[in-house]
C-alpha atoms as one frame of an Amber mdcrd trajectory, in Angstrom:
protein
  42.736 -42.501 -31.703  45.034 -40.599 -29.346  43.822 -37.283 -30.773  40.182
 -38.359 -30.344  40.895 -39.452 -26.757  42.572 -36.131 -25.912  39.681 -34.180
 -27.457  37.197 -36.270 -25.435  39.082 -35.568 -22.186  39.246 -31.842 -22.938
  35.534 -31.738 -23.731  34.790 -33.484 -20.447  36.907 -30.965 -18.519  35.170
 -28.049 -20.250  31.709 -29.507 -19.589  32.558 -30.055 -15.897  33.896 -26.518
 -15.575  30.779 -25.025 -17.156  28.513 -27.070 -14.858  30.544 -26.112 -11.815
  30.427 -22.413 -12.715  26.695 -22.640 -13.326  26.099 -24.245  -9.925  28.214
 -21.616  -8.186  26.227 -18.899  -9.954  22.928 -20.435  -8.789  24.228 -20.692
  -5.241  25.498 -17.107  -5.304  22.150 -15.927  -6.695  20.280 -17.732  -3.902
  22.536 -16.375  -1.171  22.183 -12.849  -2.541  18.399 -13.209  -2.672  18.313
 -14.430   0.930  20.278 -11.351   1.972  17.781  -9.112   0.147  14.840 -10.830
   1.830  16.454 -10.554   5.273  17.044  -6.837   4.760  13.434  -6.365   3.601
  12.170  -8.348   6.593  14.095  -6.082   8.938  12.574  -2.999   7.303   9.107
  -4.527   7.611   9.783  -5.276  11.286  10.881  -1.694  11.881   7.503  -0.483
  10.588   5.168  -3.122  12.062   7.144  -4.411  15.100   6.569  -7.972  13.966
   7.538 -10.194  11.039   5.071 -11.048   8.231   2.782 -14.044   8.830   3.595
 -17.231   6.921   0.053 -18.423   6.170   0.521 -21.632   8.139  -0.403 -20.496
  11.644  -3.039 -18.018  10.485  -4.835 -17.537   7.202  -3.379 -14.996   4.780
  -5.682 -14.184   1.887  -4.825 -12.120  -1.192  -7.398  -9.632  -2.566  -8.459
 -12.301  -5.095  -9.466 -14.652  -2.252  -6.576 -17.093  -2.740  -4.679 -18.408
   0.292  -1.005 -17.465   0.522   1.672 -19.499   2.271   5.432 -19.455   2.792
   7.328 -17.080   0.546   4.113 -16.196  -1.295   3.363 -14.264   1.908   6.761
 -12.554   1.625   6.061 -11.581  -1.979   2.801 -10.075  -0.727   4.027  -8.246
   2.384   7.536  -7.326   1.194   7.184  -7.054  -2.596   3.520  -5.936  -2.605
   2.631  -8.392  -5.387   0.485 -11.526  -5.727  -0.619 -13.901  -8.478  -4.091
 -13.521  -9.915  -5.022 -15.848 -12.763  -1.353 -16.260 -13.667  -0.785 -12.514
 -13.796   1.175 -10.420 -11.333  -0.919  -7.885  -9.430   0.677  -4.905  -7.680
  -0.732  -3.012  -4.721   0.457  -0.691  -1.953   0.733  -2.011   1.588  -0.490
   0.387   4.263  -0.569   0.461   8.038  -4.064   0.560   9.513  -4.881   2.144
  12.866  -8.044   2.513  14.926  -8.615   5.350  17.367 -10.479   5.166  20.694
 -13.810   5.705  18.917 -13.132   2.849  16.497 -12.455   5.045  13.493 -10.072
   3.502  10.965  -7.204   5.308   9.257  -4.460   4.102   6.899  -0.981   5.481
   6.375   1.796   4.722   3.900   4.769   2.610   4.912   8.307   2.756   3.521
   7.452   5.977   1.659   5.019   4.062  -0.540   7.695   1.759  -2.008   7.888
  -2.051  -1.678  10.500  -3.351   0.751  11.973  -5.359  -2.140  11.417  -5.405
  -5.896  10.120  -8.669  -7.359   9.685  -9.412 -11.061   7.457 -11.867 -12.884
  10.235 -14.404 -13.487  11.196 -14.436  -9.799   7.929 -16.034  -8.691   6.491
 -19.531  -9.084   2.984 -20.055 -10.539   1.734 -20.037  -6.919   3.412 -16.694
  -6.234   6.331 -17.956  -4.129   9.845 -16.574  -4.473  12.185 -18.748  -6.562
  15.727 -19.685  -5.582  18.653 -19.881  -8.017  17.488 -23.329  -9.184  13.980
 -22.139  -9.986  12.349 -23.829  -6.992  10.115 -22.211  -4.389  11.923 -20.966
  -1.295  10.505 -21.491   2.195   9.529 -19.072   4.949   8.277 -19.779   8.452
   7.441 -17.012  10.926   8.491 -18.238  14.377   6.756 -15.648  16.522   5.531
 -16.692  19.962   1.817 -16.969  20.707   0.106 -15.540  23.796   1.250 -18.558
  25.818   4.894 -18.196  24.800   4.794 -21.136  22.378   6.787 -20.761  19.165
   4.710 -21.246  16.023   6.658 -23.881  14.059   5.249 -25.216  10.764   6.539
 -28.476   9.287   6.541 -27.466   5.640   7.499 -30.884   4.268   4.396 -32.476
   5.778   1.267 -33.320   3.834  -0.722 -31.785   6.696   0.121 -28.292   5.428
  -0.884 -29.045   1.846  -3.657 -26.603   1.035  -4.335 -25.154  -2.417  -2.875
 -23.332  -4.204   0.507 -23.958  -2.529   2.170 -27.194  -3.738   2.971 -30.008
  -1.339   6.704 -30.052  -0.746   8.788 -33.144  -0.448  11.406 -33.038   2.249
  13.321 -32.679   4.026  12.554 -29.628   6.097  16.064 -28.709   7.356  14.677
 -27.990  10.837  13.454 -31.590  11.038  16.592 -33.084   9.478  19.175 -30.867
  11.188  17.434 -29.070  14.025  15.702 -31.801  16.052  12.309 -30.689  14.775
  12.602 -27.130  16.054  12.879 -23.762  14.385  16.391 -22.356  14.108  15.419
 -18.841  15.236  12.583 -18.928  17.828  10.724 -15.636  18.087  12.024 -14.554
  14.666  11.842 -16.462  11.382  13.413 -19.215   9.281  13.934 -18.853   5.535
  15.750 -21.269   3.236  16.209 -22.901  -0.153  16.213 -26.663  -0.606  19.327
 -26.290  -2.738  20.292 -28.097  -5.963  18.091 -31.154  -5.356  15.009 -29.032
  -4.775  11.902 -30.750  -3.475  12.489 -34.194  -4.964  11.783 -37.338  -2.982
  14.946 -38.363  -1.163  16.419 -34.864  -1.346  19.272 -34.176   1.062  19.213
 -31.494   3.742  22.961 -30.880   3.895  22.926 -28.876   0.644  20.102 -26.572
   1.732  20.865 -22.851   1.754  19.749 -21.307   5.036  18.872 -17.650   5.488
  20.483 -17.260   8.895  19.216 -15.469  11.953  16.420 -12.960  11.604  17.431
 -10.147  13.964  15.055  -7.781  15.718
């Protein structure tokens, strides 16, 4: 009986250690991905002098006619990919200009390479970027409108539920921890909901935030 008890305790310790290591790996993966996205966002800003739209404040439509929102917009503008019938479609983002006569011309950006590489298994069925736990990450462009108002989108609200992007359960960390305001006005917010994902009753204190988006 003593031997069985000792074996049981050791197995419990091993199981806890494996779980703990796995969680740390998921957290590290998410933090590393956030750093990659922030770097890609800065490169995009350098080329376009603004951050990518988030699909909440203005419509973003992929070539297949599907609406894009949140990090699906980042996959499109930074990774140059989008979902089409479950498949990943690649394209090349270009900068379009119009001269005084209204003639249109397009030029390559970033030497014709995506700002970040994204693979099939890094995206949800709706085309959003996954965190280390396999859940969709969130992106909100907080640029100011012509009146100086910051465009803040409550992504945990049913009011932003439009196909094909899933409705997220809360909480939105800006609502839970930021008094209902964006963390980085004039820039962007990006985050993961952490280990508890988008489940009802999920906590905000384990969310992984992307930090300040610098210009």
